[in-house]
One Martini backbone bead per residue (centre of mass of N, CA, C, O) as a GRO file, in nm:
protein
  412
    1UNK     BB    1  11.304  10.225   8.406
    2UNK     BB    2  11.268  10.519   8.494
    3UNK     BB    3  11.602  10.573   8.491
    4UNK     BB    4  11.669  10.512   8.175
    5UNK     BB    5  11.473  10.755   8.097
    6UNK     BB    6  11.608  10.957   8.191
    7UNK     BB    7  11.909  10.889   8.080
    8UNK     BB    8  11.759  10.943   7.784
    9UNK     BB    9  11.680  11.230   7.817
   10UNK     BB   10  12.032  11.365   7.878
   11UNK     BB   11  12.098  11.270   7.623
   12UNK     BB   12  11.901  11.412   7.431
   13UNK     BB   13  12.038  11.684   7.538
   14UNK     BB   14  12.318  11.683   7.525
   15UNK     BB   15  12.324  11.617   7.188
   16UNK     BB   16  12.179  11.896   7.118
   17UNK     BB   17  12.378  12.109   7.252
   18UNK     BB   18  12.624  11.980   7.102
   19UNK     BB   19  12.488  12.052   6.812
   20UNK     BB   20  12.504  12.398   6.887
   21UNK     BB   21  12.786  12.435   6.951
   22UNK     BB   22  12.916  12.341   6.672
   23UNK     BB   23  12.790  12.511   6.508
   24UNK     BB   24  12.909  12.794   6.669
   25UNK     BB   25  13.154  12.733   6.816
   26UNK     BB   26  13.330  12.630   7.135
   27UNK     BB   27  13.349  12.890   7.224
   28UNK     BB   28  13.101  13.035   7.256
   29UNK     BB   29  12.926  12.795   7.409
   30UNK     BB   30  13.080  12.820   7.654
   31UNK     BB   31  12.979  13.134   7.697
   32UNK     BB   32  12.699  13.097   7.696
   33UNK     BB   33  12.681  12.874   7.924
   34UNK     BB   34  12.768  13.082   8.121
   35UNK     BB   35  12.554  13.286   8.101
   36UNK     BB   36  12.343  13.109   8.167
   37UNK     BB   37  12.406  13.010   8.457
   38UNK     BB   38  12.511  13.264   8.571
   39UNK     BB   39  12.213  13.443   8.451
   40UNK     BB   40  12.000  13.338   8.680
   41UNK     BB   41  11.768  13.271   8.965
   42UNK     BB   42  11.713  13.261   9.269
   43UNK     BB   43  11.536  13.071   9.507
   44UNK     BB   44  11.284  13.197   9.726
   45UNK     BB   45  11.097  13.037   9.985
   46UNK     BB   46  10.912  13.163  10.268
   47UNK     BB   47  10.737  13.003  10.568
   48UNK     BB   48  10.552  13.083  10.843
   49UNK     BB   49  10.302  12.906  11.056
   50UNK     BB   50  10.005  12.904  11.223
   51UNK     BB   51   9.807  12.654  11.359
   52UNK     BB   52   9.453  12.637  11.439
   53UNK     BB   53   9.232  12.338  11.553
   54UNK     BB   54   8.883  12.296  11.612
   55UNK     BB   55   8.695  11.940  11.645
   56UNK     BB   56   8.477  11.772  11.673
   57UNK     BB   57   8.568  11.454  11.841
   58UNK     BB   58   8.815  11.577  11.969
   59UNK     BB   59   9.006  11.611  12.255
   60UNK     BB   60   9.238  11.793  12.070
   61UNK     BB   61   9.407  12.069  11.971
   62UNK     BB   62   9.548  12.226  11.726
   63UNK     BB   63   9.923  12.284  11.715
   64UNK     BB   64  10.095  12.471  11.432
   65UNK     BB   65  10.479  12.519  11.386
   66UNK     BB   66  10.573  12.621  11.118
   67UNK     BB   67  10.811  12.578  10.824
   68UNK     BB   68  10.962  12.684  10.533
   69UNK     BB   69  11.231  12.637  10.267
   70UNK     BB   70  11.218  12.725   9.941
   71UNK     BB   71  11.508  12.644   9.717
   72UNK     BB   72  11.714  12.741   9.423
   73UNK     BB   73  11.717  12.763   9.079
   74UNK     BB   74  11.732  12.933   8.765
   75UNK     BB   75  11.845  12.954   8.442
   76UNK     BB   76  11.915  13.008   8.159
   77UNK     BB   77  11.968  13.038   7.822
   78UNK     BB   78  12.033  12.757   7.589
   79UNK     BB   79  11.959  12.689   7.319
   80UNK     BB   80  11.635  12.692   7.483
   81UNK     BB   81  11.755  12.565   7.764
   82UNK     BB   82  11.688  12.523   8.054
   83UNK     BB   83  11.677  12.477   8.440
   84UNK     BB   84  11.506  12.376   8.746
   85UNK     BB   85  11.557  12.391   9.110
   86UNK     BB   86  11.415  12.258   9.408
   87UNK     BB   87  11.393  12.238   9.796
   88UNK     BB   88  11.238  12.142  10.020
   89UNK     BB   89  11.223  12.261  10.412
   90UNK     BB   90  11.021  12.091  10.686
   91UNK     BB   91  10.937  12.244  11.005
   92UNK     BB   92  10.906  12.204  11.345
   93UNK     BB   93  10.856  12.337  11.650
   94UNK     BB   94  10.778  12.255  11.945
   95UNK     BB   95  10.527  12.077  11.975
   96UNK     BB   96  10.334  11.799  11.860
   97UNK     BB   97  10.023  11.941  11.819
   98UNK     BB   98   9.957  11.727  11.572
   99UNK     BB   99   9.815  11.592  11.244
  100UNK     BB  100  10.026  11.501  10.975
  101UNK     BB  101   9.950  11.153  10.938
  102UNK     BB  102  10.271  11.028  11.034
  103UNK     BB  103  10.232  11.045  11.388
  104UNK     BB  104   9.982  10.936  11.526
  105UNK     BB  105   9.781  11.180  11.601
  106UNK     BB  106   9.468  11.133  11.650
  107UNK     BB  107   9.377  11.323  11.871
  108UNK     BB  108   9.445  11.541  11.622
  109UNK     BB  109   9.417  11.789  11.395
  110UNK     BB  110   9.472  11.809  11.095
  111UNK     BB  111   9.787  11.886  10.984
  112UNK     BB  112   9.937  11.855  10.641
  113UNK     BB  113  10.281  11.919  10.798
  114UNK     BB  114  10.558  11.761  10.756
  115UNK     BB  115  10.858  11.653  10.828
  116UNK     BB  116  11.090  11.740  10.538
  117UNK     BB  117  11.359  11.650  10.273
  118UNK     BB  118  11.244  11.744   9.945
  119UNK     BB  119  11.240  11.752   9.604
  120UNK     BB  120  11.019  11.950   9.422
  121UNK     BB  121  11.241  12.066   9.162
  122UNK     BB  122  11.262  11.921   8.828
  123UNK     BB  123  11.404  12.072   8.504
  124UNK     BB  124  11.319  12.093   8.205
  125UNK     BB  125  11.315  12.356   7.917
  126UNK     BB  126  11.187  12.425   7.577
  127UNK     BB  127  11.200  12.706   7.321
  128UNK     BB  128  11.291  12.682   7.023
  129UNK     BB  129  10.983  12.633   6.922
  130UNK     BB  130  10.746  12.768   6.802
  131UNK     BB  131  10.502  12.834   7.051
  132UNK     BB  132  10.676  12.676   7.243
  133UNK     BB  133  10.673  12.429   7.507
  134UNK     BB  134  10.902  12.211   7.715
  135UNK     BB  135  10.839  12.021   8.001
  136UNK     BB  136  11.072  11.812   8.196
  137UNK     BB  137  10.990  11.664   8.481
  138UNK     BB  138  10.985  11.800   8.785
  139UNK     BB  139  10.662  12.007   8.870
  140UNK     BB  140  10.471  12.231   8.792
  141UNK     BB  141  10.096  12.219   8.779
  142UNK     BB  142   9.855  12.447   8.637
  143UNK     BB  143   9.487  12.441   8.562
  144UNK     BB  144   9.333  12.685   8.526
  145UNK     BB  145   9.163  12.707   8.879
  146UNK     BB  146   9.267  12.437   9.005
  147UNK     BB  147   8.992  12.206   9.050
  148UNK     BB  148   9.178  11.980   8.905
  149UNK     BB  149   9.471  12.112   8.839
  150UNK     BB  150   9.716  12.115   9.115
  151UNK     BB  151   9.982  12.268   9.413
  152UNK     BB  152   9.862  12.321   9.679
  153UNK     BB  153   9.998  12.634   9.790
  154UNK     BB  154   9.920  12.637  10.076
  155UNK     BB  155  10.094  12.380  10.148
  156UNK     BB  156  10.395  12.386  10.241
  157UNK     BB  157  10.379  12.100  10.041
  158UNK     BB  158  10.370  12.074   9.720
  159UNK     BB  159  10.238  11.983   9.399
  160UNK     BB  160  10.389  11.758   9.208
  161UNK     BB  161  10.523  11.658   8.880
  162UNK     BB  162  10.586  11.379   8.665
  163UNK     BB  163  10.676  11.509   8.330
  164UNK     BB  164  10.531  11.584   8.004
  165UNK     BB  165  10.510  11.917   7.854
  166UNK     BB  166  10.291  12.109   7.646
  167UNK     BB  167  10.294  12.428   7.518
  168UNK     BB  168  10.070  12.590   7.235
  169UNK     BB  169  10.024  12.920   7.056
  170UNK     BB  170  10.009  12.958   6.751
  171UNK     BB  171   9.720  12.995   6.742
  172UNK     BB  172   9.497  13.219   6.742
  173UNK     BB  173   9.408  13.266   7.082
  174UNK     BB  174   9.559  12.990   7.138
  175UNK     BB  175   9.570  12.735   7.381
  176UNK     BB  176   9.780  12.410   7.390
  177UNK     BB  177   9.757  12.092   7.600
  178UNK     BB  178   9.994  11.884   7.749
  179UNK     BB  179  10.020  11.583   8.005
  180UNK     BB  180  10.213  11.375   8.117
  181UNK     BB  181  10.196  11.124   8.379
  182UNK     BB  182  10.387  10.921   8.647
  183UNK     BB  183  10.350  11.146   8.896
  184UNK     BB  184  10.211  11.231   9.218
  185UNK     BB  185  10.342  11.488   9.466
  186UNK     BB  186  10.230  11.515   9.746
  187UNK     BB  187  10.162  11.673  10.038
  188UNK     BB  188  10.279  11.439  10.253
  189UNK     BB  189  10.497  11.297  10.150
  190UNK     BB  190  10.747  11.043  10.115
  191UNK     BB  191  10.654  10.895  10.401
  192UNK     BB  192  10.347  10.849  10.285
  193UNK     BB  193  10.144  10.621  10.175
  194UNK     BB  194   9.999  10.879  10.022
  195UNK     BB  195  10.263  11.048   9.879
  196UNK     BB  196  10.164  10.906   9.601
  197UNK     BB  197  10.064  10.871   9.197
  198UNK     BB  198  10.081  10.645   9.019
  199UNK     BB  199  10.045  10.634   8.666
  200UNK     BB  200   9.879  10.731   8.322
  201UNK     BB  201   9.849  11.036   8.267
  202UNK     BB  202   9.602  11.273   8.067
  203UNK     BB  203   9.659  11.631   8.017
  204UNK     BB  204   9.412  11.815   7.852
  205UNK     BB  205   9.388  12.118   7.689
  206UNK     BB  206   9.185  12.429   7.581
  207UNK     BB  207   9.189  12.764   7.441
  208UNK     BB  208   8.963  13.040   7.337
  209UNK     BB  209   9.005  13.431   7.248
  210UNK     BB  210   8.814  13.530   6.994
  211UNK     BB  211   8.577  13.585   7.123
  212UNK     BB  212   8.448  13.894   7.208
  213UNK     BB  213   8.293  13.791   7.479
  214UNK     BB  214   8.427  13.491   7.515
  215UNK     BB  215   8.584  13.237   7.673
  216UNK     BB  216   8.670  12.894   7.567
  217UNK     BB  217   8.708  12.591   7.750
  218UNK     BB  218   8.910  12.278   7.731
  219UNK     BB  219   8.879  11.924   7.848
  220UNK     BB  220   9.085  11.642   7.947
  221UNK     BB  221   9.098  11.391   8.192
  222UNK     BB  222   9.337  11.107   8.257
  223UNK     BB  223   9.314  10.873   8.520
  224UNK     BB  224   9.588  10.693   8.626
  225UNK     BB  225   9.569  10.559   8.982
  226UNK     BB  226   9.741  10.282   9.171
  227UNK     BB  227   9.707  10.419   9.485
  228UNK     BB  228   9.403  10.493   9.350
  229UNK     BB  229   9.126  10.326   9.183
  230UNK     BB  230   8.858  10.493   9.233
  231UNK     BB  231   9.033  10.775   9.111
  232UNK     BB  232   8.993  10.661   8.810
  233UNK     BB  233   8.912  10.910   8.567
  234UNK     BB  234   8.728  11.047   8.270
  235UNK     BB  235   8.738  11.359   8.169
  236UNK     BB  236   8.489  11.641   8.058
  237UNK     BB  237   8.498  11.963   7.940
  238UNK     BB  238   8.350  12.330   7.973
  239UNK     BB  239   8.445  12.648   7.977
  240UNK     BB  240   8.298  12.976   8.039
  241UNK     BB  241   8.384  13.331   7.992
  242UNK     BB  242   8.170  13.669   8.016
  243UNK     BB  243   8.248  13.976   7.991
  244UNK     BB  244   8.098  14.298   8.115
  245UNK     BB  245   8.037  14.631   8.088
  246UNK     BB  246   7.812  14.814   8.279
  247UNK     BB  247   7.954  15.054   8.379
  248UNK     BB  248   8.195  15.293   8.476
  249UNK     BB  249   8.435  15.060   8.581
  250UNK     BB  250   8.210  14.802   8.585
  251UNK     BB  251   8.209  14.469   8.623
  252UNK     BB  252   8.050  14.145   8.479
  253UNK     BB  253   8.101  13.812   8.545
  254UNK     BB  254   8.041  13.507   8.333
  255UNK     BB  255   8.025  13.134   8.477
  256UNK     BB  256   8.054  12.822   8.311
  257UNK     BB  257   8.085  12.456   8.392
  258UNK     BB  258   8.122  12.147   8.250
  259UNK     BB  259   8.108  11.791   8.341
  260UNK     BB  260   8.222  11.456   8.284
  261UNK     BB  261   8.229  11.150   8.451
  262UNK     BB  262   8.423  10.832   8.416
  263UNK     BB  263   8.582  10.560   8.441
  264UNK     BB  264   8.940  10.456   8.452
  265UNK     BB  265   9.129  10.185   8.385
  266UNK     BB  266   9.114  10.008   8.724
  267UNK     BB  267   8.868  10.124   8.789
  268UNK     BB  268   8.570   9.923   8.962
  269UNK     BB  269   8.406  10.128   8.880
  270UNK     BB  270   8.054  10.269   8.753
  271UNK     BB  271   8.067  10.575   8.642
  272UNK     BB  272   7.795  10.897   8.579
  273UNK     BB  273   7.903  11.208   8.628
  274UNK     BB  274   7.831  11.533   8.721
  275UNK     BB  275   7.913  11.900   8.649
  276UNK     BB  276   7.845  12.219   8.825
  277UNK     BB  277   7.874  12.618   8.720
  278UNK     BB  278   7.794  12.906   8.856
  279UNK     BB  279   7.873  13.256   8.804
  280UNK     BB  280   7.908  13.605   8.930
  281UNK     BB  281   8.128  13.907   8.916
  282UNK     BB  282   8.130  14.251   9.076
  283UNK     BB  283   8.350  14.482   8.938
  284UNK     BB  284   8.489  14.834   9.142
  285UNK     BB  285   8.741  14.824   9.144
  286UNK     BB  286   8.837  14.764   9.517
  287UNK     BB  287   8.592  14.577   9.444
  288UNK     BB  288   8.397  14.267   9.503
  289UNK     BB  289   8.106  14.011   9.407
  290UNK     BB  290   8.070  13.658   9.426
  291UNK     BB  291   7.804  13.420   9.307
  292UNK     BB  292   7.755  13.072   9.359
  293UNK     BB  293   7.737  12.747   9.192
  294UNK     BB  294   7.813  12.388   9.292
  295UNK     BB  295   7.831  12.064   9.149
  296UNK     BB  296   7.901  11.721   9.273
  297UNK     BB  297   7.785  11.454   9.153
  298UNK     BB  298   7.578  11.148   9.240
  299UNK     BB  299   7.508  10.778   9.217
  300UNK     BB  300   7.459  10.728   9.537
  301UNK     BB  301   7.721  10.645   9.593
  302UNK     BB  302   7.929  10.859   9.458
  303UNK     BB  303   8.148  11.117   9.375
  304UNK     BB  304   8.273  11.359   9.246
  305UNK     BB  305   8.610  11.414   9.152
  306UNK     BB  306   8.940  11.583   9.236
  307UNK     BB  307   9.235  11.478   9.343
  308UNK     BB  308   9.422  11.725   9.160
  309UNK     BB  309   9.380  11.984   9.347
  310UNK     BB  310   9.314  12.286   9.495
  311UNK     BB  311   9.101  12.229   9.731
  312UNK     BB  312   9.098  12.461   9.937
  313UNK     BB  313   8.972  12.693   9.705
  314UNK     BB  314   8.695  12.485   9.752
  315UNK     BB  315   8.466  12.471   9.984
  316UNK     BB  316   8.633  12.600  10.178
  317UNK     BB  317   8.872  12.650  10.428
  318UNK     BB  318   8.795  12.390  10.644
  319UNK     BB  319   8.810  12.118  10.485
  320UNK     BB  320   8.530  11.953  10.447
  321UNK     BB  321   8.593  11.832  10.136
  322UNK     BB  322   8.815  11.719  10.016
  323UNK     BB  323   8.583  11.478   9.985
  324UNK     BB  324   8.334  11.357   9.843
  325UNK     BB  325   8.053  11.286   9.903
  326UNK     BB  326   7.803  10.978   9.835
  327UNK     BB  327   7.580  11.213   9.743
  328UNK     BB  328   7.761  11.481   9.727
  329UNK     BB  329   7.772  11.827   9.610
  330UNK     BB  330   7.624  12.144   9.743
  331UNK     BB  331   7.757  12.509   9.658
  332UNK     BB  332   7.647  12.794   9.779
  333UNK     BB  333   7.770  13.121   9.762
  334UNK     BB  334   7.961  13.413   9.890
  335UNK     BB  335   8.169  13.692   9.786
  336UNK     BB  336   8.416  13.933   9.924
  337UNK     BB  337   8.684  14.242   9.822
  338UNK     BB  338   8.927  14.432   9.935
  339UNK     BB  339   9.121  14.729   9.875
  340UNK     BB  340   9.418  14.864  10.002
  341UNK     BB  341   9.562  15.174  10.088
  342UNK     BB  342   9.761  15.394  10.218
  343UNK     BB  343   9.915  15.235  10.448
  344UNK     BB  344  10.123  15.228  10.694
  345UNK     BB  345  10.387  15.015  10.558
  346UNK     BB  346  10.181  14.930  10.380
  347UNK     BB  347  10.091  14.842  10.060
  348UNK     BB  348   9.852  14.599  10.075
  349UNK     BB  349   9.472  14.552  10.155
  350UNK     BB  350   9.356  14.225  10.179
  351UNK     BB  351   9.031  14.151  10.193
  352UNK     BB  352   8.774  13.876  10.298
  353UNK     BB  353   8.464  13.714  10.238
  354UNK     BB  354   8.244  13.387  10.335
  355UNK     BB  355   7.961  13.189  10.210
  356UNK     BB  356   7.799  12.884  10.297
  357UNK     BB  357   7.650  12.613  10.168
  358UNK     BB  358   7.559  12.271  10.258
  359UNK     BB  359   7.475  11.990  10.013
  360UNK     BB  360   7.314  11.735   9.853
  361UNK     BB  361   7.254  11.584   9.560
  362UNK     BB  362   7.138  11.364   9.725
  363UNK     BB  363   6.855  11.403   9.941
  364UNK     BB  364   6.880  11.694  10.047
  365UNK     BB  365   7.102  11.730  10.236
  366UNK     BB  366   7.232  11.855  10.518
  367UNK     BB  367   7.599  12.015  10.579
  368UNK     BB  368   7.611  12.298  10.604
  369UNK     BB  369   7.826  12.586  10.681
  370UNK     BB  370   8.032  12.882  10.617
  371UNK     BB  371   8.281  13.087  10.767
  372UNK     BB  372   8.497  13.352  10.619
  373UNK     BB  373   8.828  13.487  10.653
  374UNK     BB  374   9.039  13.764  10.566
  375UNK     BB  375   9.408  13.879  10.593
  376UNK     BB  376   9.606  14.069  10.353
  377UNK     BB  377   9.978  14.212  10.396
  378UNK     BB  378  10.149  14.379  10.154
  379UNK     BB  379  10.456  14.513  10.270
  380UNK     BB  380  10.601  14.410   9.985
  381UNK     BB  381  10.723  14.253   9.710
  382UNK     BB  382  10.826  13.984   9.918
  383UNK     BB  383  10.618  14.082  10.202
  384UNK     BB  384  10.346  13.840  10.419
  385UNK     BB  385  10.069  13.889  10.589
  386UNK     BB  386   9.844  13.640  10.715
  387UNK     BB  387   9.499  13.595  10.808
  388UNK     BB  388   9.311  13.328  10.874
  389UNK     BB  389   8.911  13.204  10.887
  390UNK     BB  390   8.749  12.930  10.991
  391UNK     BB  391   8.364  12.826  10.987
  392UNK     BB  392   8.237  12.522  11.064
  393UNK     BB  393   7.911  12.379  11.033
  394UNK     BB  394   7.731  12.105  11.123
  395UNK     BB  395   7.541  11.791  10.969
  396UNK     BB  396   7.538  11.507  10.926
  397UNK     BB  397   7.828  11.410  11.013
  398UNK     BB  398   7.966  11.718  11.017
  399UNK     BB  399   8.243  11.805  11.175
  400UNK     BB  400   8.294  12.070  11.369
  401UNK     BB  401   8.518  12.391  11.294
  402UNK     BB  402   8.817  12.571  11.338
  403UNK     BB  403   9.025  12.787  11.200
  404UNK     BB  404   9.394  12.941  11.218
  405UNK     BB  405   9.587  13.195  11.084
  406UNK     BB  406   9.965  13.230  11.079
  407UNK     BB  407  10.144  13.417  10.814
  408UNK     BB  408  10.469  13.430  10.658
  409UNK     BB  409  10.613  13.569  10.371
  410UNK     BB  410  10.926  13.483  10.137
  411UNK     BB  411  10.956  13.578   9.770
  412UNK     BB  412  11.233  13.587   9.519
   0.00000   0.00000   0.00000
């Protein structure tokens, strides 16, 4: 059935273009279609990463060098159709002493960067119809500041979407979003039993920055995951962020978000979950000051889920709470970053720190603190040098760890 639809998805592109290139005349649209082909630009995301992980209760720490080599294409427009293209190469180097999740190395911590070579993005888009776009095929999609729906950019095999997407601008201020999910290819690879999620999923989201001072977001996330049905849930949600010029040069941003979370689809759960965010950042100049408070929701056996998001990005870089707690989970944090120029050979130094407290939503639990810090080295516009470390200390069963990570990237 899959295959079917592909090649009728195809056909009806293929029959759209033959009847743009008839009405303009055979040698014309032959040659736009070769400047269209011949005038896109290639893929290049190369990136090699040392990643070191000490974990209470495991006897070995983890040494894990990587790279990707994430290669392709994207044409240029053809009577509003372009096409992308691009396929990730993951290998790693020296001994194998990291549990990558499906090499078994149960004795080590996990650094889920698995050696594969697989396809990571194809896709058609067109722009034809005015303030529209459409883009079919396997994709990213990054919604918001993917707490919920994101493509997991930290780890070297990142997540991509198998969908139907449409975003569309007409109305003033407005942008308007769907996306149908056939299948989400998560960051484990091909090989591993828990590398994708099918199933019917339907991603609604709503912008709308018409007033004077706040700019207001909605979504629907409506998840139905065949090979985790536990986490098959419909969110609805609510986002609101006010900036404010507090005095010359310095900016206060003011951010609030509220979700409610219900079961949805096969799950077998009776789900009745709230989610809340409340934030301020003040910014000045090539510095910032963060400060905020999120919390995960349960109803004392579950916790409020957020499968589809690109998880590292919150809750703490040493990612102890991939999966929420039945609990729940609040996270109170602050964080710091400046940025530095005019150092020599160093086009930009982005320092950041951050420190969370964490506990839970029932029972008052402490569940630990943690300290990050970065160190990003923007060496050219298009290579950069990252050193980045973790410390959890954990406490009622979440075991301390410290992470170090050492990455250089180059992106064409």
């Amino acid at each position: 059935m899959r295959s079917y639809k592909s090649k009728r998805t195809c056909l009806v592109a293929a029959l759209v273009i033959s009847a743009a290139g008839a009405a303009s005349g055979p040698a014309q649209a032959e040659e736009d279609f070769t400047e269209a082909l011949l005038g896109g630009k290639p893929i290049i995301d190369l990136r090699l990463r040392y990643e070191h992980v000490e974990q209470d209760g495991l006897p070995n720490n983890a040494n894990a060098y990587t790279g990707r080599a994430r290669l392709g294409y994207e044409t240029g427009s053809f009577y509003g159709f372009s096409a992308l293209a691009d396929f990730d190469l993951i290998g790693h180097v020296g001994p194998e002493d990291y549990n990558d999740t499906i090499n078994g190395r149960a004795t080590y911590p996990v650094v889920p960067d698995a050696d594969t070579a697989e396809l990571n993005r194809l896709q058609i888009a067109y722009t034809g119809l005015p303030a529209t776009t459409v883009t079919v095929g396997r994709q990213r999609i990054i919604l918001g500041n993917a707490r919920f729906v994101g493509n997991v950019g930290w780890r070297q095999n990142e997540q991509t979407f198998d969908a139907f997407r449409v975003v569309n601008t007409s109305l003033p201020d407005t942008t308007l979003g769907y996306a149908y999910v056939n299948r989400v290819n998560r960051i484990f690879g091909e090989n591993s039993p828990a590398g994708r999620f099918r199933g019917d999923t339907h991603l609604f989201n709503v912008d709308y920055a018409g007033f004077s001072v706040v700019t207001v977001g909605g979504y629907a996330y409506l998840l139905d995951l065949n090979e985790a049905p536990a986490l098959s849930t419909a969110t609805y949600g609510v986002r609101l962020s006010a900036p404010f010029d507090i005095a010359e040069g310095t900016k206060l941003t003011l951010t609030g978000e509220y979700a409610h979370q219900n079961d949805h689809a096969g799950n077998p759960l009776s789900l009745d979950l709230d989610y809340y965010l409340a934030e301020a950042t003040v910014a000045h100049g090539a510095a910032s000051l963060t400060g905020g408070y999120e919390r995960l929701g349960s109803d004392g056996t579950t916790g409020f889920s957020t499968p589809l998001a690109t998880l590292h990005a919150f809750n703490g870089w040493a990612d102890a709470f991939l999966a929420t707690p039945a609990a729940g989970l609040e996270d109170i944090y602050v964080a710091a970053s400046y940025a530095l120029t005019g150092i020599p050979m160093v086009s930009k130094l982005v320092l950041g720190v951050a420190y969370h407290e964490f506990s839970s939503d029932k029972g008052g639990v402490e569940f630990g603190n943690e300290f990050d810090v970065v160190a990003n080295f923007v060496l050219t516009s298009r290579l950069s040098f990252n050193v980045k470390y973790a410390s959890f200390d954990g406490e009622n069963g979440f075991a301390d760890r410290d992470k170090t990570w050492i990455s250089v990237t180059y992106a064409y």
